Structure formats: C-alpha cells, structure tokens
C-alpha cells in the first residue's frame, strides 16, 4: 500500500507531516507533497485546497505522479441531518455531487457519461476507517481534545455515522438549503466541497478510496462561527488520531 492522504486546509492535516518518518517534500502543480512513512505505512500527504476541481486535480496527481494505491480524504463537513451533531464523525459509504445538473441531457445529479449519481467508497477501506474512528473515540478522544474546547463546542459523547455525503462548490450555510438537500437525498449525513470529486477520480482510475469527515457545524446560519478554531483545535486532532489508528490497524491486520 502507498496511501495518499488529502485534506483541503493546512489545519486539517496538522501533525501528520510532523509524524512522518524520513519525509521529503516535492512541489508540483502549486502544491506541496510530503512523501514518507506514517506508522510504517508508505504515505503521501497533500493539501488539495478547497473545491471539487482542486480536489480532483490533487487526487489525479497522487495516482499518476506519486503512484498511490489508496486514497484517504480527511477534513470537516457540515451536518446533513438533525441527528448529526458537532464533533460526530462521518465515514462516507457513497458520495454525490449535489450541484451536478445536466438536464435535460442527463438526469439531475447524474455525472454525464458515467451513469452514476452516487459513487460508492471502497467497502473494505470504509470498514477499516470506521474501526479506526471507533478506536479513536473510545481510546484517544478524552486525552486528545482539550477540556476547554470540549466545553466550547459542546462535545459530549461524539458518535460515528456511516452513509451518504454530498459535495459541491458551495459552502452550505442556510437551514432552508440543508433541508432541501435532505429532501433530495434521503439519508444524507454531511455536506462538504471535495469528497465526491475525489470519488469520481478514484472510480475512473480504479483506486480504492475513503472519505472521513468531522462534523464542524450544522450547515446553517451559524456555520462560519468559530469555524477555524474548531478546525485547528478539534478536527486536526481527530484527523491525526484516526489516521494513526487506521495505519496501526493495517499493520495489525494486513490485507492478504
């Protein structure tokens, strides 16, 4: 395995590059790629920047130039349903581009010439991610997140969810918008701006991939409040420890 790890923001990947063994840096396409080992797994870490095009370009480069065999996207997302709370973790089982609309040539939300609206993640990788997230919540959460930050963001008993994630070049920040998306996509868990683009790239290139998101807000009018504080003090710690648990899990149970 050579694992490509993508995040949209520097803060979302804080600590992972520092944890790399024998890292070296390469510049390509206005991005820094850090190549090394994370907990004995060959890895390449990179910031995609925000949005579907940026994410698609980064995922393609990871495969074509850096030879990654698996891709993992980590970062934050807005909650897609009232039951999803700030601090919860969502592991995507499928992803959809909710701004894709090529009607009348193709059905709404269908990516032209693929026949797909929903791109499934790799089942085995998703199970490994979910197991890693569960171990983080059970073993690392209390020590990893500062008590003051837990109080500020009302982080109490965060939970893991698995299911549908929707992506678009849109920061969702209105209740009416998230309600409309929930009606269009029953079972929607989270909204963000990159995952479905990575899903399409990995589908077309035949690369197993997973998307894991920490819920930073409820995708409503308060979505931008203390967003960067949450990313820096909470989501970055989630990503670090979940990736750590993921890599340790692979080492303990290598794929035949």
Coordinates of N, CA and C in Angstrom, one line a residue:
X1 N 0.8 -1.2 0.0 CA 0.0 0.0 0.0 C 0.9 1.2 0.0
X2 N 0.5 2.2 -0.8 CA 1.0 3.6 -0.7 C -0.2 4.4 -0.6
X3 N -0.3 5.1 0.6 CA -1.5 5.8 0.9 C -1.4 7.3 0.6
X4 N -2.3 7.8 -0.1 CA -2.4 9.2 -0.4 C -3.4 9.8 0.6
X5 N -3.0 10.8 1.3 CA -3.9 11.5 2.3 C -4.1 12.9 1.9
X6 N -5.3 13.3 1.6 CA -5.7 14.6 1.2 C -6.5 15.3 2.2
X7 N -6.2 16.6 2.4 CA -7.1 17.5 3.2 C -7.2 18.8 2.4
X8 N -8.2 19.5 2.7 CA -8.5 20.8 2.0 C -7.7 22.0 2.6
X9 N -7.5 21.9 3.9 CA -6.9 23.0 4.7 C -5.7 22.5 5.4
X10 N -4.7 23.4 5.6 CA -3.5 23.1 6.3 C -3.8 22.6 7.7
X11 N -4.7 23.2 8.4 CA -5.1 22.9 9.8 C -5.6 21.5 9.9
X12 N -6.3 21.0 8.8 CA -6.9 19.7 8.8 C -5.9 18.6 8.8
X13 N -4.7 18.9 8.4 CA -3.6 17.9 8.3 C -2.5 18.2 9.3
X14 N -2.7 19.1 10.2 CA -1.7 19.4 11.2 C -1.3 18.2 12.0
X15 N 0.0 18.0 12.0 CA 0.6 16.9 12.8 C 0.9 15.7 12.0
X16 N 0.3 15.5 10.9 CA 0.6 14.3 10.1 C 1.9 14.4 9.5
X17 N 2.2 15.5 8.9 CA 3.5 15.7 8.2 C 4.6 15.6 9.3
X18 N 4.4 16.2 10.4 CA 5.4 16.1 11.5 C 5.6 14.7 12.0
X19 N 4.6 13.9 11.9 CA 4.7 12.5 12.4 C 5.4 11.6 11.3
X20 N 5.6 12.1 10.1 CA 6.2 11.2 9.1 C 7.7 10.9 9.4
X21 N 8.0 9.7 9.1 CA 9.4 9.2 9.2 C 10.1 9.5 7.8
X22 N 11.3 10.1 7.9 CA 12.1 10.4 6.7 C 11.3 11.0 5.6
X23 N 10.6 12.1 5.9 CA 9.8 12.8 4.9 C 10.7 13.6 3.9
X24 N 10.2 13.7 2.7 CA 10.8 14.7 1.8 C 9.7 15.4 1.0
X25 N 10.0 16.6 0.6 CA 8.9 17.5 0.0 C 9.2 17.6 -1.5
X26 N 8.1 17.5 -2.2 CA 8.1 17.8 -3.7 C 7.0 18.8 -4.0
X27 N 7.3 19.7 -4.9 CA 6.4 20.7 -5.4 C 5.9 20.3 -6.7
X28 N 4.6 20.3 -6.9 CA 4.0 20.0 -8.2 C 2.6 20.7 -8.3
X29 N 2.4 21.4 -9.4 CA 1.1 22.0 -9.6 C 0.6 22.9 -8.5
X30 N 1.6 23.7 -8.0 CA 1.3 24.7 -6.9 C 0.9 24.0 -5.6
X31 N 1.3 22.8 -5.4 CA 1.0 22.0 -4.2 C 2.3 21.4 -3.6
X32 N 2.3 21.3 -2.3 CA 3.4 20.6 -1.6 C 3.0 19.2 -1.3
X33 N 3.8 18.2 -1.8 CA 3.5 16.8 -1.5 C 4.6 16.3 -0.5
X34 N 4.2 15.7 0.6 CA 5.2 15.2 1.6 C 5.1 13.7 1.5
X35 N 6.3 13.1 1.2 CA 6.4 11.7 1.0 C 7.2 11.1 2.1
X36 N 6.7 10.0 2.7 CA 7.4 9.4 3.8 C 6.7 8.2 4.3
X37 N 6.8 7.9 5.6 CA 6.1 6.8 6.2 C 5.3 7.3 7.4
X38 N 4.1 6.8 7.6 CA 3.3 7.1 8.7 C 3.0 5.8 9.4
X39 N 3.5 5.6 10.6 CA 3.3 4.4 11.4 C 3.5 3.1 10.5
X40 N 4.6 3.2 9.8 CA 5.1 2.1 8.9 C 4.3 1.9 7.6
X41 N 3.5 2.8 7.3 CA 2.8 2.8 6.0 C 3.3 3.8 5.1
X42 N 3.7 3.4 3.8 CA 4.2 4.4 2.9 C 3.0 5.4 2.6
X43 N 3.3 6.7 2.7 CA 2.2 7.7 2.6 C 2.7 8.9 1.9
X44 N 1.7 9.6 1.3 CA 2.0 10.9 0.6 C 0.9 11.9 1.2
X45 N 1.2 12.9 1.8 CA 0.3 13.9 2.4 C 0.3 15.2 1.5
X46 N -0.9 15.7 1.3 CA -1.0 16.9 0.4 C -2.3 17.7 0.8
X47 N -2.2 19.0 0.6 CA -3.4 19.8 0.8 C -3.9 20.1 -0.6
X48 N -5.2 19.8 -0.8 CA -5.8 20.0 -2.1 C -6.2 21.4 -2.4
X49 N -6.5 22.1 -1.3 CA -7.2 23.4 -1.3 C -8.7 23.1 -1.4
X50 N -9.5 24.1 -1.5 CA -11.0 23.9 -1.4 C -11.6 23.8 -2.7
X51 N -12.6 22.9 -2.8 CA -13.4 22.8 -4.0 C -13.2 21.6 -4.8
X52 N -14.1 21.3 -5.7 CA -14.1 20.0 -6.5 C -13.0 19.9 -7.5
X53 N -12.7 21.0 -8.2 CA -11.6 20.9 -9.2 C -10.3 20.8 -8.5
X54 N -10.1 21.5 -7.5 CA -8.8 21.4 -6.7 C -8.6 20.0 -6.2
X55 N -9.7 19.4 -5.7 CA -9.6 18.1 -5.1 C -9.4 17.0 -6.2
X56 N -10.0 17.2 -7.3 CA -9.9 16.2 -8.4 C -8.5 16.3 -9.0
X57 N -7.9 17.5 -9.2 CA -6.6 17.6 -9.7 C -5.6 16.9 -8.7
X58 N -5.8 17.1 -7.4 CA -4.8 16.6 -6.4 C -4.9 15.1 -6.4
X59 N -6.1 14.5 -6.4 CA -6.3 13.1 -6.4 C -5.6 12.4 -7.7
X60 N -5.8 13.0 -8.8 CA -5.3 12.5 -10.0 C -3.7 12.5 -10.0
X61 N -3.2 13.6 -9.5 CA -1.7 13.7 -9.4 C -1.2 12.7 -8.4
X62 N -1.8 12.4 -7.3 CA -1.4 11.4 -6.4 C -1.2 10.1 -7.1
X63 N -2.2 9.7 -7.9 CA -2.2 8.4 -8.6 C -1.1 8.4 -9.7
X64 N -1.2 9.4 -10.6 CA -0.4 9.4 -11.8 C 1.1 9.8 -11.6
X65 N 1.4 10.6 -10.6 CA 2.7 11.1 -10.4 C 3.4 10.4 -9.2
X66 N 2.6 10.1 -8.2 CA 3.2 9.6 -6.9 C 2.9 8.1 -6.7
X67 N 2.1 7.5 -7.6 CA 1.9 6.1 -7.5 C 1.1 5.6 -6.3
X68 N 0.2 6.4 -5.7 CA -0.5 5.9 -4.6 C -1.5 4.8 -5.0
X69 N -1.7 3.9 -4.1 CA -2.6 2.8 -4.4 C -4.0 2.9 -3.7
X70 N -4.0 3.8 -2.7 CA -5.2 4.0 -2.0 C -5.3 5.5 -1.6
X71 N -6.5 6.1 -1.5 CA -6.6 7.5 -1.2 C -7.6 7.6 0.0
X72 N -7.2 8.5 0.9 CA -8.0 8.9 2.1 C -8.1 10.4 2.1
X73 N -9.4 10.8 2.2 CA -9.7 12.3 2.3 C -10.1 12.5 3.7
X74 N -9.5 13.4 4.5 CA -9.9 13.8 5.8 C -10.2 15.2 5.9
X75 N -11.1 15.6 6.8 CA -11.4 17.0 6.9 C -12.7 17.2 7.6
X76 N -13.3 18.4 7.5 CA -14.5 18.8 8.2 C -15.7 18.8 7.2
X77 N -16.9 18.8 7.8 CA -18.1 18.9 7.0 C -19.2 19.4 7.8
X78 N -20.3 19.9 7.1 CA -21.5 20.3 7.8 C -22.4 19.2 8.0
X79 N -23.1 19.1 9.1 CA -24.1 18.1 9.3 C -25.2 18.1 8.4
X80 N -25.7 17.0 7.9 CA -26.7 16.9 6.9 C -28.1 16.5 7.4
X81 N -28.2 16.3 8.7 CA -29.4 15.9 9.3 C -29.4 16.3 10.8
X82 N -30.6 16.5 11.4 CA -30.7 17.0 12.8 C -30.0 16.1 13.8
X83 N -29.9 14.8 13.4 CA -29.3 13.8 14.3 C -27.8 13.9 14.3
X84 N -27.2 14.6 13.4 CA -25.8 14.7 13.3 C -25.3 15.9 14.1
X85 N -24.4 15.7 15.0 CA -24.0 16.7 15.9 C -22.6 17.1 15.7
X86 N -22.3 18.4 16.1 CA -20.9 18.8 16.0 C -20.0 17.9 16.8
X87 N -18.9 17.5 16.2 CA -18.0 16.5 16.9 C -18.2 15.1 16.5
X88 N -19.3 14.8 15.8 CA -19.5 13.5 15.3 C -18.6 13.2 14.1
X89 N -18.4 11.9 13.8 CA -17.6 11.5 12.7 C -18.4 10.8 11.7
X90 N -18.2 11.2 10.4 CA -19.0 10.5 9.3 C -17.9 9.8 8.4
X91 N -18.1 8.6 8.2 CA -17.4 7.8 7.2 C -18.3 7.6 6.0
X92 N -17.9 8.1 4.9 CA -18.8 8.0 3.7 C -18.9 6.6 3.2
X93 N -20.1 6.2 2.8 CA -20.3 4.9 2.1 C -20.5 5.2 0.6
X94 N -21.1 6.4 0.3 CA -21.2 6.9 -1.1 C -21.2 8.4 -1.1
X95 N -20.9 8.9 -2.2 CA -20.9 10.4 -2.4 C -21.6 10.8 -3.6
X96 N -22.2 12.0 -3.6 CA -22.9 12.6 -4.7 C -22.5 14.0 -4.9
X97 N -22.5 14.5 -6.1 CA -22.3 15.9 -6.4 C -23.6 16.6 -6.5
X98 N -24.0 17.4 -5.4 CA -25.3 17.9 -5.4 C -25.5 19.2 -6.2
X99 N -24.4 19.7 -6.8 CA -24.6 20.8 -7.8 C -24.5 20.3 -9.2
X100 N -24.5 19.0 -9.5 CA -24.4 18.5 -10.9 C -25.8 18.5 -11.4
X101 N -26.0 19.2 -12.5 CA -27.3 19.3 -13.1 C -27.2 19.5 -14.6
X102 N -27.2 18.4 -15.4 CA -27.0 18.5 -16.8 C -28.3 18.2 -17.6
X103 N -29.5 18.5 -16.9 CA -30.8 18.3 -17.5 C -30.9 19.3 -18.7
X104 N -31.6 18.9 -19.8 CA -32.3 17.7 -20.0 C -31.5 16.5 -20.6
X105 N -30.2 16.8 -20.8 CA -29.4 15.7 -21.4 C -29.2 14.5 -20.5
X106 N -29.1 14.7 -19.2 CA -28.9 13.7 -18.3 C -29.8 13.9 -17.1
X107 N -30.2 12.9 -16.3 CA -31.0 13.1 -15.1 C -30.2 14.0 -14.1
X108 N -31.0 14.8 -13.3 CA -30.4 15.6 -12.3 C -29.5 14.8 -11.4
X109 N -28.3 15.3 -11.1 CA -27.3 14.8 -10.2 C -26.5 13.7 -10.8
X110 N -26.9 13.2 -12.0 CA -26.1 12.1 -12.7 C -24.8 12.8 -13.3
X111 N -23.7 12.2 -13.1 CA -22.4 12.6 -13.7 C -22.4 12.2 -15.1
X112 N -22.4 13.1 -16.1 CA -22.6 12.7 -17.5 C -21.6 11.6 -17.9
X113 N -22.1 10.6 -18.7 CA -21.3 9.6 -19.3 C -20.8 8.5 -18.3
X114 N -21.2 8.6 -17.1 CA -20.9 7.6 -16.1 C -22.1 6.7 -15.7
X115 N -23.3 7.2 -15.9 CA -24.5 6.6 -15.5 C -24.7 6.5 -14.0
X116 N -23.9 7.3 -13.2 CA -24.0 7.3 -11.8 C -24.3 8.7 -11.2
X117 N -25.1 8.6 -10.2 CA -25.3 9.8 -9.3 C -24.5 9.6 -8.0
X118 N -24.4 8.4 -7.5 CA -23.7 8.1 -6.2 C -22.5 7.2 -6.5
X119 N -21.4 7.7 -6.0 CA -20.1 6.9 -6.2 C -19.8 6.2 -4.9
X120 N -19.8 4.9 -4.9 CA -19.5 4.2 -3.6 C -18.0 4.2 -3.2
X121 N -17.8 4.3 -2.0 CA -16.4 4.2 -1.5 C -16.0 2.7 -1.4
X122 N -14.7 2.4 -1.2 CA -14.3 1.1 -1.1 C -14.8 0.5 0.2
X123 N -15.5 -0.7 0.1 CA -16.1 -1.2 1.3 C -15.1 -1.6 2.4
X124 N -14.0 -2.3 2.0 CA -13.0 -2.7 2.9 C -12.3 -1.5 3.6
X125 N -12.0 -0.6 2.8 CA -11.3 0.6 3.3 C -12.3 1.4 4.3
X126 N -13.6 1.4 3.9 CA -14.6 2.1 4.8 C -14.7 1.4 6.1
X127 N -14.6 0.0 6.1 CA -14.7 -0.7 7.4 C -13.4 -0.4 8.2
X128 N -12.3 -0.3 7.6 CA -11.1 0.0 8.3 C -11.1 1.4 8.9
X129 N -11.6 2.3 8.2 CA -11.8 3.7 8.7 C -12.7 3.8 9.8
X130 N -13.9 3.1 9.7 CA -14.9 3.1 10.8 C -14.3 2.5 12.0
X131 N -13.6 1.4 11.9 CA -12.9 0.8 13.1 C -11.9 1.7 13.7
X132 N -11.1 2.4 12.9 CA -10.2 3.4 13.4 C -10.9 4.5 14.1
X133 N -12.0 5.0 13.6 CA -12.7 6.1 14.2 C -13.3 5.6 15.5
X134 N -13.8 4.4 15.6 CA -14.3 3.9 16.8 C -13.2 3.8 17.9
X135 N -12.1 3.3 17.5 CA -11.0 3.2 18.4 C -10.5 4.6 18.9
X136 N -10.5 5.6 18.0 CA -10.2 6.9 18.5 C -11.2 7.4 19.5
X137 N -12.5 7.3 19.2 CA -13.5 7.8 20.2 C -13.4 7.1 21.5
X138 N -13.1 5.8 21.5 CA -13.0 5.0 22.7 C -11.7 5.2 23.5
X139 N -10.6 5.3 22.8 CA -9.3 5.3 23.4 C -8.6 6.7 23.5
X140 N -8.8 7.5 22.5 CA -8.0 8.7 22.4 C -8.7 10.0 22.6
X141 N -10.0 10.1 22.4 CA -10.8 11.3 22.4 C -10.6 12.1 23.6
X142 N -10.7 11.5 24.8 CA -10.7 12.3 26.1 C -9.3 13.0 26.3
X143 N -8.2 12.3 25.9 CA -6.9 12.9 26.0 C -6.5 13.8 24.9
X144 N -7.1 13.6 23.7 CA -6.7 14.3 22.5 C -7.3 15.7 22.4
X145 N -8.5 15.9 22.9 CA -9.2 17.1 22.8 C -9.2 17.9 24.2
X146 N -8.7 19.1 24.2 CA -8.6 19.9 25.4 C -10.0 20.0 26.0
X147 N -10.1 19.9 27.3 CA -11.4 20.0 28.0 C -12.1 21.4 27.7
X148 N -11.3 22.4 27.6 CA -11.9 23.7 27.3 C -12.6 23.7 25.9
X149 N -11.9 23.1 25.0 CA -12.5 23.0 23.6 C -13.7 22.1 23.6
X150 N -13.7 21.0 24.4 CA -14.9 20.2 24.5 C -16.1 21.0 25.1
X151 N -15.8 21.9 26.0 CA -16.9 22.7 26.6 C -17.4 23.7 25.6
X152 N -16.4 24.4 24.9 CA -16.8 25.5 24.0 C -17.7 24.9 22.9
X153 N -17.4 23.7 22.3 CA -18.1 23.2 21.2 C -19.1 22.1 21.6
X154 N -19.3 22.0 22.9 CA -20.3 21.0 23.5 C -20.1 19.6 23.0
X155 N -18.9 19.2 23.0 CA -18.5 17.9 22.5 C -18.7 16.8 23.7
X156 N -19.8 16.1 23.6 CA -20.2 15.2 24.6 C -20.7 13.9 24.0
X157 N -19.9 12.8 24.1 CA -20.3 11.5 23.5 C -20.4 11.6 22.0
X158 N -19.4 12.1 21.3 CA -19.4 12.1 19.8 C -19.6 10.6 19.3
X159 N -20.3 10.6 18.2 CA -20.7 9.3 17.6 C -20.1 9.1 16.2
X160 N -20.1 7.9 15.7 CA -19.7 7.6 14.4 C -20.9 7.3 13.5
X161 N -21.0 7.8 12.3 CA -22.0 7.5 11.4 C -21.4 7.1 10.0
X162 N -22.1 6.2 9.3 CA -21.7 5.8 8.0 C -22.9 6.0 7.0
X163 N -22.6 6.5 5.9 CA -23.6 6.7 4.9 C -23.3 7.7 3.8
X164 N -24.3 8.5 3.4 CA -24.2 9.4 2.2 C -23.6 10.8 2.6
X165 N -22.6 11.2 1.8 CA -22.1 12.5 1.9 C -22.3 13.2 0.5
X166 N -22.6 14.5 0.6 CA -22.9 15.3 -0.7 C -21.8 16.4 -0.8
X167 N -21.3 16.6 -2.0 CA -20.3 17.6 -2.2 C -20.8 18.6 -3.3
X168 N -20.2 19.8 -3.2 CA -20.5 20.8 -4.3 C -19.5 22.0 -4.0
X169 N -19.4 22.8 -5.0 CA -18.7 24.1 -4.9 C -19.6 25.1 -4.2
X170 N -19.9 24.8 -3.0 CA -20.9 25.7 -2.3 C -20.7 25.4 -0.8
X171 N -20.5 26.5 0.0 CA -20.5 26.4 1.4 C -21.9 26.5 1.9
X172 N -22.5 25.4 2.4 CA -23.9 25.5 2.8 C -24.0 26.1 4.2
X173 N -24.8 27.2 4.2 CA -24.9 28.0 5.4 C -26.3 28.6 5.6
X174 N -27.3 27.8 5.2 CA -28.7 28.2 5.4 C -29.6 27.0 5.7
X175 N -30.4 27.1 6.7 CA -31.3 26.0 7.0 C -32.1 25.5 5.9
X176 N -32.7 26.5 5.1 CA -33.5 26.1 4.0 C -32.8 25.2 3.0
X177 N -31.5 25.6 2.8 CA -30.7 24.8 1.8 C -30.4 23.4 2.3
X178 N -30.0 23.3 3.5 CA -29.7 21.9 4.0 C -31.0 21.1 4.1
X179 N -32.1 21.7 4.4 CA -33.4 21.0 4.4 C -33.7 20.5 3.0
X180 N -33.5 21.3 2.0 CA -33.8 21.0 0.6 C -32.9 19.8 0.2
X181 N -31.6 19.9 0.6 CA -30.7 18.8 0.2 C -31.1 17.5 0.9
X182 N -31.6 17.6 2.1 CA -32.1 16.4 2.8 C -33.3 15.8 2.1
X183 N -34.1 16.6 1.6 CA -35.3 16.1 0.8 C -34.8 15.4 -0.5
X184 N -33.8 16.0 -1.1 CA -33.4 15.5 -2.4 C -32.6 14.2 -2.2
X185 N -31.9 14.1 -1.1 CA -31.1 12.9 -0.8 C -31.4 12.3 0.6
X186 N -32.4 11.4 0.6 CA -32.8 10.8 1.9 C -31.6 10.1 2.5
X187 N -31.4 10.3 3.8 CA -30.3 9.6 4.4 C -29.0 10.4 4.4
X188 N -29.0 11.7 3.9 CA -27.8 12.5 3.8 C -27.3 12.7 5.2
X189 N -26.0 12.5 5.4 CA -25.3 12.7 6.7 C -24.5 14.0 6.8
X190 N -23.8 14.4 5.6 CA -22.9 15.5 5.7 C -22.8 16.2 4.3
X191 N -22.4 17.5 4.4 CA -22.2 18.2 3.2 C -20.8 18.8 3.2
X192 N -20.1 18.8 2.1 CA -18.7 19.4 2.1 C -18.4 19.8 0.6
X193 N -17.1 20.0 0.3 CA -16.8 20.6 -1.0 C -15.8 19.9 -1.9
X194 N -15.4 18.6 -1.5 CA -14.4 17.9 -2.2 C -14.6 16.5 -2.5
X195 N -15.2 15.8 -1.5 CA -15.2 14.3 -1.5 C -15.7 13.6 -2.7
X196 N -16.9 14.1 -3.3 CA -17.4 13.5 -4.5 C -16.6 13.6 -5.7
X197 N -15.8 14.7 -5.8 CA -14.9 14.8 -6.9 C -13.7 13.8 -6.8
X198 N -13.2 13.6 -5.6 CA -12.2 12.5 -5.4 C -12.8 11.2 -5.7
X199 N -14.1 11.0 -5.3 CA -14.8 9.7 -5.6 C -14.8 9.4 -7.1
X200 N -15.2 10.5 -7.9 CA -15.2 10.3 -9.3 C -13.9 9.9 -9.9
X201 N -12.8 10.6 -9.5 CA -11.5 10.4 -10.0 C -11.1 8.9 -9.6
X202 N -11.3 8.5 -8.4 CA -10.9 7.2 -8.0 C -11.7 6.1 -8.7
X203 N -13.0 6.4 -9.0 CA -13.8 5.5 -9.7 C -13.3 5.3 -11.1
X204 N -12.9 6.4 -11.8 CA -12.4 6.3 -13.2 C -11.0 5.7 -13.2
X205 N -10.2 5.9 -12.2 CA -8.9 5.3 -12.2 C -8.7 4.0 -11.5
X206 N -9.8 3.5 -10.9 CA -9.8 2.2 -10.3 C -9.0 2.2 -9.0
X207 N -9.1 3.2 -8.2 CA -8.3 3.4 -7.0 C -9.3 3.3 -5.8
X208 N -9.0 2.3 -4.8 CA -9.8 2.3 -3.6 C -9.6 3.6 -2.8
X209 N -10.7 4.1 -2.3 CA -10.6 5.4 -1.5 C -11.7 5.4 -0.4
X210 N -11.4 6.3 0.5 CA -12.3 6.5 1.7 C -12.4 8.0 2.0
X211 N -13.5 8.4 2.5 CA -13.7 9.8 3.0 C -14.2 9.8 4.4
X212 N -13.5 10.5 5.3 CA -13.9 10.6 6.7 C -13.9 12.1 7.0
X213 N -15.0 12.5 7.6 CA -15.3 13.9 7.9 C -15.7 14.1 9.4
X214 N -15.1 15.1 10.0 CA -15.5 15.5 11.3 C -16.6 16.6 11.2
X215 N -17.7 16.5 11.9 CA -18.7 17.5 11.7 C -18.4 18.7 12.5
X216 N -18.2 19.9 11.8 CA -17.8 21.1 12.4 C -19.0 22.1 12.6
X217 N -20.1 21.8 12.0 CA -21.2 22.8 12.1 C -22.5 22.1 11.6
X218 N -23.6 22.8 11.7 CA -24.9 22.2 11.2 C -25.3 22.7 9.9
X219 N -24.4 23.3 9.1 CA -24.7 23.8 7.8 C -25.8 24.8 7.8
X220 N -25.9 25.6 8.8 CA -26.9 26.7 8.9 C -26.2 28.0 9.0
X221 N -27.0 29.0 9.5 CA -26.5 30.4 9.5 C -25.4 30.6 10.5
X222 N -25.2 29.6 11.4 CA -24.1 29.7 12.3 C -22.8 28.9 11.9
X223 N -22.8 28.4 10.7 CA -21.8 27.5 10.2 C -20.4 28.1 10.3
X224 N -20.3 29.4 10.0 CA -18.9 30.0 10.0 C -18.4 30.5 11.4
X225 N -19.3 30.4 12.4 CA -18.9 30.8 13.7 C -17.8 29.9 14.3
X226 N -16.7 30.5 14.6 CA -15.5 29.8 15.2 C -15.1 28.6 14.4
X227 N -15.3 28.7 13.1 CA -15.0 27.5 12.2 C -13.5 27.2 12.3
X228 N -12.7 28.2 12.1 CA -11.2 27.9 12.1 C -10.7 27.5 13.4
X229 N -11.3 27.9 14.5 CA -10.9 27.5 15.8 C -11.2 26.0 16.0
X230 N -12.4 25.6 15.5 CA -12.8 24.2 15.5 C -11.8 23.3 14.7
X231 N -11.5 23.8 13.5 CA -10.6 23.0 12.6 C -9.3 22.8 13.3
X232 N -8.7 23.9 13.9 CA -7.4 23.9 14.5 C -7.3 23.1 15.8
X233 N -8.3 23.3 16.6 CA -8.2 22.7 18.0 C -8.9 21.3 18.1
X234 N -9.8 21.0 17.2 CA -10.6 19.8 17.3 C -10.4 18.9 16.1
X235 N -10.8 19.4 14.9 CA -10.7 18.5 13.7 C -9.3 18.0 13.4
X236 N -8.3 18.9 13.6 CA -6.9 18.4 13.3 C -6.5 17.2 14.2
X237 N -7.0 17.3 15.5 CA -6.7 16.2 16.4 C -7.4 14.9 16.0
X238 N -8.7 15.1 15.6 CA -9.4 13.9 15.1 C -8.7 13.3 14.0
X239 N -8.3 14.1 13.0 CA -7.7 13.5 11.8 C -6.4 12.8 12.1
X240 N -5.6 13.4 13.0 CA -4.3 12.8 13.3 C -4.5 11.5 14.0
X241 N -5.4 11.4 15.0 CA -5.5 10.2 15.7 C -6.3 9.1 14.9
X242 N -7.2 9.5 14.1 CA -7.9 8.5 13.3 C -7.0 7.9 12.3
X243 N -6.2 8.7 11.6 CA -5.2 8.2 10.6 C -4.2 7.3 11.4
X244 N -3.8 7.7 12.5 CA -2.8 6.9 13.3 C -3.5 5.5 13.6
X245 N -4.7 5.5 14.1 CA -5.4 4.2 14.4 C -5.6 3.4 13.1
X246 N -5.9 4.1 12.0 CA -6.0 3.4 10.7 C -4.7 2.7 10.3
X247 N -3.6 3.4 10.4 CA -2.3 2.8 10.0 C -2.0 1.7 10.9
X248 N -2.1 1.9 12.2 CA -1.8 0.8 13.2 C -2.7 -0.4 12.9
X249 N -4.0 -0.2 12.5 CA -4.9 -1.3 12.2 C -4.4 -2.1 11.0
X250 N -4.0 -1.4 10.0 CA -3.5 -2.1 8.8 C -2.2 -2.9 9.2
X251 N -1.4 -2.4 10.0 CA -0.2 -3.1 10.4 C -0.6 -4.4 11.2
X252 N -1.6 -4.3 12.0 CA -2.0 -5.4 12.8 C -2.8 -6.4 12.0
X253 N -3.5 -6.0 10.9 CA -4.3 -6.9 10.1 C -4.0 -6.6 8.7
X254 N -2.8 -6.9 8.1 CA -2.5 -6.6 6.8 C -3.4 -7.4 5.8
X255 N -3.7 -6.7 4.7 CA -4.6 -7.3 3.7 C -3.8 -8.5 3.0
X256 N -4.4 -9.6 2.8 CA -3.7 -10.8 2.2 C -3.2 -10.4 0.8

